[in-house]
Amino acid sequence: MRGDGRSRRVAVVPDAYLNPAPGAADRLAELAEGGWGVVALPQPGLPRDVEAGALAAVVDQLAAFLDDGYEVALAEPDDRAARRLVELLAADGRRIEAGASP
Amino acid sequence: MVVCYLAHCLLNANAKVDEGARCAGVSMPVLALLREHGATIRQMPCPELGFGGTRRFWAVREQYDTPAYRAHCRRLAEPVAAQVRADLAAGARVVIIGIDGSPSMGVELTAADESWGGRPDKPRDEDYPVTPGAGLFTETLLGLLGDTVPPVRAVGIGQDLFDYDETRELARLGRVVAAEGGPDAR
């Protein structure tokens, strides 16, 4: 038995956190050091239907966390996919906070 | 270029069942290894989280193996498969990284036992019935990708195994990623 090691802190991050540009700060590693788990938004450039399917999956995951009281925060609220996510969650009556930082 | 599709919980242990998490959030050793190899990282959805929520019990394949859960897995796997195909078309090699021992995300090892069901009565870690085979989501995704050329490589990290050995598992993962990302991969 290991006990419940889950941090109950979830940051929603853009693809650039998973795959930072050469020389850019590793924001994913910084969030990880702060105990955050992450849910990645779809990468830019996907066909509209594929992005919609991927975003729907993100909504599913986040709804589970939000409904059980986990801390869920957007790392980059101005990201295009993040703004779309906020709209989709709002349509289901859910809100997500901005500002995940290490 | 190698693109690694990670089981959701490798970047978010909050998706695991209670007592199933091996870290608070991101599996740092896995992230460090993929960074070291210059891999592009993509995160797959967790089918169990969306279906059973964060309060779900441990379970085996037989408990999830329903038409509704398989349809759920297919709905989640279709966008992943489309992204994999796009990465392959762009010339990348693709590695799917699952969780060995998981009823959904297992690659070589899953959990299966006809006797599981009803009152939870399997409290010991040793009771978890690890069995050769893939999990339901992995099986669905690989089925959707069955005709891809070049074929994708799938590997499981044994984080759901009682005798999980991180050093051993990371070494195995490193060999797979290196082989797919190396100059002789194509």
Coordinates of C-alpha atoms in Angstrom, one line a residue:
Chain A
M1 CA 0.0 0.0 0.0
R2 CA 1.4 3.4 -1.0
G3 CA -1.2 5.8 0.3
D4 CA -2.7 8.5 -1.9
G5 CA 0.3 10.3 -3.4
R6 CA -1.8 12.4 -5.9
S7 CA -1.1 16.1 -5.6
R8 CA -4.7 17.1 -6.5
R9 CA -3.2 20.0 -8.5
V10 CA -3.7 19.9 -12.3
A11 CA -2.3 22.5 -14.7
V12 CA -3.7 22.8 -18.2
V13 CA -0.8 23.5 -20.5
P14 CA -0.2 24.3 -24.1
D15 CA 1.8 22.0 -26.4
A16 CA 4.8 24.4 -26.0
Y17 CA 5.2 23.3 -22.4
L18 CA 5.5 19.7 -23.5
N19 CA 7.8 20.6 -26.4
P20 CA 9.6 23.8 -25.6
A21 CA 11.5 25.6 -28.4
P22 CA 15.3 25.1 -28.2
G23 CA 16.7 27.3 -25.5
A24 CA 13.3 28.1 -24.0
A25 CA 12.7 27.5 -20.3
D26 CA 11.3 24.0 -19.4
R27 CA 8.0 25.2 -17.9
L28 CA 6.8 21.6 -17.7
A29 CA 9.7 20.6 -15.5
E30 CA 9.1 23.7 -13.3
L31 CA 5.4 22.8 -12.8
A32 CA 6.4 19.2 -12.1
E33 CA 8.8 20.4 -9.4
G34 CA 5.9 22.3 -7.8
G35 CA 3.9 19.0 -7.7
W36 CA 1.5 19.8 -10.5
G37 CA 0.2 17.2 -12.9
V38 CA -0.5 18.4 -16.3
V39 CA -3.2 18.0 -19.0
A40 CA -2.0 19.1 -22.4
L41 CA -4.0 21.0 -24.8
P42 CA -3.9 19.9 -28.5
Q43 CA -0.9 21.1 -30.5
P44 CA -1.5 23.9 -33.0
G45 CA -2.1 22.9 -36.6
L46 CA -4.4 20.0 -36.2
P47 CA -7.4 19.6 -38.6
R48 CA -10.5 21.0 -37.0
D49 CA -12.2 17.7 -36.4
V50 CA -9.1 16.2 -34.8
E51 CA -8.7 19.2 -32.6
A52 CA -12.3 19.0 -31.6
G53 CA -12.0 15.4 -30.6
A54 CA -8.8 16.0 -28.6
L55 CA -10.4 19.0 -26.8
A56 CA -13.5 16.9 -26.0
A57 CA -11.2 14.4 -24.3
V58 CA -9.6 17.2 -22.3
V59 CA -13.0 18.4 -21.2
D60 CA -13.8 14.9 -20.0
Q61 CA -10.6 14.7 -18.0
L62 CA -11.0 18.1 -16.4
A63 CA -14.6 17.6 -15.6
A64 CA -13.6 14.6 -13.5
F65 CA -11.1 16.7 -11.6
L66 CA -13.2 19.8 -11.2
D67 CA -16.2 17.8 -9.9
D68 CA -14.1 16.1 -7.3
G69 CA -12.6 19.4 -6.0
Y70 CA -9.1 19.1 -7.5
E71 CA -7.3 22.4 -8.1
V72 CA -7.3 23.0 -11.8
A73 CA -5.6 26.0 -13.4
L74 CA -4.7 27.2 -16.8
A75 CA -1.0 27.8 -17.3
E76 CA -1.5 30.1 -20.3
P77 CA -5.0 31.6 -20.3
D78 CA -4.5 33.5 -23.5
D79 CA -3.6 30.5 -25.6
R80 CA -6.1 29.9 -28.4
A81 CA -6.9 26.3 -27.4
A82 CA -7.1 27.4 -23.7
R83 CA -9.7 30.0 -24.6
R84 CA -11.7 27.4 -26.6
L85 CA -11.5 25.0 -23.6
V86 CA -12.9 27.7 -21.3
E87 CA -15.9 28.1 -23.6
L88 CA -16.5 24.3 -23.7
L89 CA -16.3 24.0 -19.9
A90 CA -18.6 27.0 -19.4
A91 CA -21.1 25.3 -21.7
D92 CA -21.2 22.5 -19.1
G93 CA -21.4 24.9 -16.2
R94 CA -17.8 24.5 -15.1
R95 CA -15.2 27.2 -14.5
I96 CA -11.4 26.9 -14.5
E97 CA -9.0 29.3 -12.8
A98 CA -6.1 31.0 -14.5
G99 CA -2.6 31.0 -13.2
A100 CA -0.7 27.7 -12.6
S101 CA 2.7 28.6 -11.4
P102 CA 5.4 26.5 -9.7
Chain B
M1 CA 12.5 12.7 -35.1
V2 CA 10.8 10.4 -32.6
V3 CA 7.3 11.3 -31.3
C4 CA 6.3 9.7 -28.0
Y5 CA 2.6 9.3 -27.1
L6 CA 2.5 9.0 -23.4
A7 CA -0.2 7.4 -21.2
H8 CA -1.9 10.4 -19.5
C9 CA -0.8 9.5 -16.0
L10 CA 2.9 9.7 -16.8
L11 CA 2.4 13.5 -17.0
N12 CA -0.5 13.6 -14.5
A13 CA -0.5 11.0 -11.7
N14 CA -3.8 12.6 -10.5
A15 CA -5.5 10.4 -13.0
K16 CA -4.5 7.3 -11.2
V17 CA -6.7 5.4 -8.7
D18 CA -6.2 6.1 -5.1
E19 CA -2.9 4.4 -4.0
G20 CA -1.9 3.9 -7.6
A21 CA 0.2 7.1 -8.0
R22 CA 3.9 6.7 -8.0
C23 CA 4.5 10.4 -7.9
A24 CA 2.5 13.6 -7.2
G25 CA 2.1 14.8 -10.7
V26 CA 4.6 14.4 -13.5
S27 CA 6.9 11.4 -13.7
M28 CA 10.1 13.3 -13.7
P29 CA 12.4 10.4 -14.6
V30 CA 10.3 9.7 -17.7
L31 CA 10.3 13.3 -18.7
A32 CA 14.0 13.7 -18.2
L33 CA 14.7 10.6 -20.3
L34 CA 12.5 11.8 -23.2
R35 CA 14.1 15.3 -23.0
E36 CA 17.5 13.6 -23.1
H37 CA 16.6 11.8 -26.3
G38 CA 15.0 15.0 -27.9
A39 CA 11.7 13.3 -28.2
T40 CA 8.5 15.2 -29.1
I41 CA 6.0 14.5 -26.4
R42 CA 2.3 14.1 -26.8
Q43 CA -0.2 13.1 -24.0
M44 CA -2.9 10.6 -24.6
P45 CA -6.2 10.8 -22.6
C46 CA -6.9 8.6 -19.6
P47 CA -9.9 6.5 -20.5
E48 CA -10.6 5.3 -17.0
L49 CA -10.6 8.9 -15.5
G50 CA -13.2 10.2 -17.9
F51 CA -15.3 7.0 -17.5
G52 CA -15.0 6.2 -13.8
G53 CA -13.8 9.5 -12.3
T54 CA -11.1 10.0 -9.6
R55 CA -12.9 7.9 -7.0
R56 CA -13.0 4.7 -9.0
F57 CA -11.8 1.4 -7.5
W58 CA -8.9 -0.7 -8.8
A59 CA -10.3 -2.9 -11.6
V60 CA -9.4 -5.5 -14.1
R61 CA -10.1 -5.8 -17.8
E62 CA -13.2 -7.9 -17.3
Q63 CA -14.9 -5.1 -15.3
Y64 CA -14.2 -2.5 -18.0
D65 CA -14.8 -4.7 -21.0
T66 CA -18.3 -3.6 -22.0
P67 CA -19.6 -2.1 -25.3
A68 CA -20.0 1.3 -23.6
Y69 CA -16.4 1.3 -22.4
R70 CA -15.0 0.1 -25.7
A71 CA -17.0 2.8 -27.5
H72 CA -15.6 5.4 -25.0
C73 CA -12.0 4.1 -25.8
R74 CA -12.6 4.3 -29.5
R75 CA -13.9 7.9 -29.2
L76 CA -10.8 8.9 -27.3
A77 CA -8.4 6.8 -29.5
E78 CA -9.6 8.2 -32.9
P79 CA -8.1 11.7 -32.5
V80 CA -4.9 10.1 -31.2
A81 CA -4.7 7.8 -34.2
A82 CA -5.2 10.7 -36.5
Q83 CA -2.3 12.6 -34.9
V84 CA -0.1 9.5 -35.1
R85 CA -0.8 9.2 -38.8
A86 CA 0.0 12.8 -39.3
D87 CA 3.3 12.4 -37.4
L88 CA 4.2 9.4 -39.5
A89 CA 3.3 11.2 -42.7
A90 CA 5.6 14.0 -41.6
G91 CA 8.5 11.5 -41.4
A92 CA 8.5 10.9 -37.6
R93 CA 8.9 7.6 -35.9
V94 CA 6.2 7.0 -33.3
V95 CA 6.4 5.3 -29.9
I96 CA 3.3 4.7 -27.8
I97 CA 4.2 4.5 -24.1
G98 CA 1.6 2.7 -22.1
I99 CA 1.4 1.4 -18.5
D100 CA 2.0 -2.2 -18.1
G101 CA -0.3 -3.8 -15.6
S102 CA -3.2 -1.4 -16.5
P103 CA -6.5 -2.9 -17.7
S104 CA -6.7 0.0 -20.1
M105 CA -3.2 1.3 -20.9
G106 CA -1.2 -2.0 -20.7
V107 CA 1.0 -2.9 -23.6
E108 CA 2.6 -6.3 -22.9
L109 CA 0.9 -6.8 -19.5
T110 CA -2.6 -6.0 -18.3
A111 CA -4.7 -7.1 -15.4
A112 CA -7.4 -9.7 -15.9
D113 CA -9.3 -12.1 -13.6
E114 CA -12.8 -13.5 -14.1
S115 CA -13.4 -13.6 -10.4
W116 CA -13.2 -9.8 -9.8
G117 CA -16.5 -8.2 -9.2
G118 CA -19.1 -7.3 -6.6
R119 CA -17.8 -6.6 -3.1
P120 CA -14.2 -5.4 -3.2
D121 CA -12.3 -8.2 -1.5
K122 CA -8.8 -8.1 -3.0
P123 CA -7.0 -5.7 -0.6
R124 CA -3.4 -6.9 -1.0
D125 CA -1.1 -5.5 -3.7
E126 CA -0.2 -9.1 -4.4
D127 CA -3.8 -9.9 -5.4
Y128 CA -3.6 -7.7 -8.5
P129 CA -3.9 -10.2 -11.3
V130 CA -1.2 -9.2 -13.8
T131 CA -1.6 -11.1 -17.1
P132 CA 0.1 -11.0 -20.5
G133 CA -1.8 -8.9 -23.0
A134 CA -2.7 -5.4 -23.8
G135 CA -5.2 -3.1 -22.1
L136 CA -8.5 -2.1 -23.7
F137 CA -7.5 1.4 -24.8
T138 CA -4.1 0.2 -26.2
E139 CA -5.8 -2.6 -28.0
T140 CA -8.3 -0.1 -29.5
L141 CA -5.6 2.4 -30.6
L142 CA -3.3 -0.2 -32.1
G143 CA -6.3 -1.7 -33.9
L144 CA -7.0 1.7 -35.5
L145 CA -3.3 2.0 -36.4
G146 CA -3.0 -1.6 -37.7
D147 CA -2.2 -0.6 -41.3
T148 CA 0.3 2.2 -40.6
V149 CA 3.6 2.2 -42.4
P150 CA 6.0 2.3 -40.8
P151 CA 4.3 0.6 -37.9
V152 CA 4.3 2.3 -34.6
R153 CA 6.2 0.9 -31.7
A154 CA 4.4 0.4 -28.4
V155 CA 6.1 -0.1 -25.0
G156 CA 4.7 -0.3 -21.5
I157 CA 6.2 1.1 -18.3
G158 CA 5.4 -1.2 -15.5
Q159 CA 4.1 1.4 -13.0
D160 CA 1.0 -0.7 -12.2
L161 CA 3.1 -3.8 -11.3
F162 CA 3.7 -4.8 -7.7
D163 CA 7.4 -5.3 -8.4
Y164 CA 7.9 -2.1 -10.4
D165 CA 11.6 -1.5 -10.8
E166 CA 12.0 2.1 -12.1
T167 CA 15.7 1.7 -13.1
R168 CA 14.9 -1.4 -15.1
E169 CA 11.9 0.1 -16.8
L170 CA 13.6 3.4 -17.7
A171 CA 16.5 1.5 -19.2
R172 CA 14.1 -0.5 -21.3
L173 CA 12.2 2.7 -22.4
G174 CA 15.5 4.4 -23.2
R175 CA 16.5 1.6 -25.5
V176 CA 13.3 1.8 -27.4
V177 CA 13.3 5.5 -27.8
A178 CA 17.0 5.5 -28.8
A179 CA 16.4 2.8 -31.3
E180 CA 13.4 4.7 -32.9
G181 CA 15.1 8.0 -32.8
G182 CA 18.6 7.0 -34.0
P183 CA 20.0 7.4 -37.4
D184 CA 19.2 3.8 -38.4
A185 CA 15.6 4.0 -37.5
R186 CA 14.4 4.5 -41.0

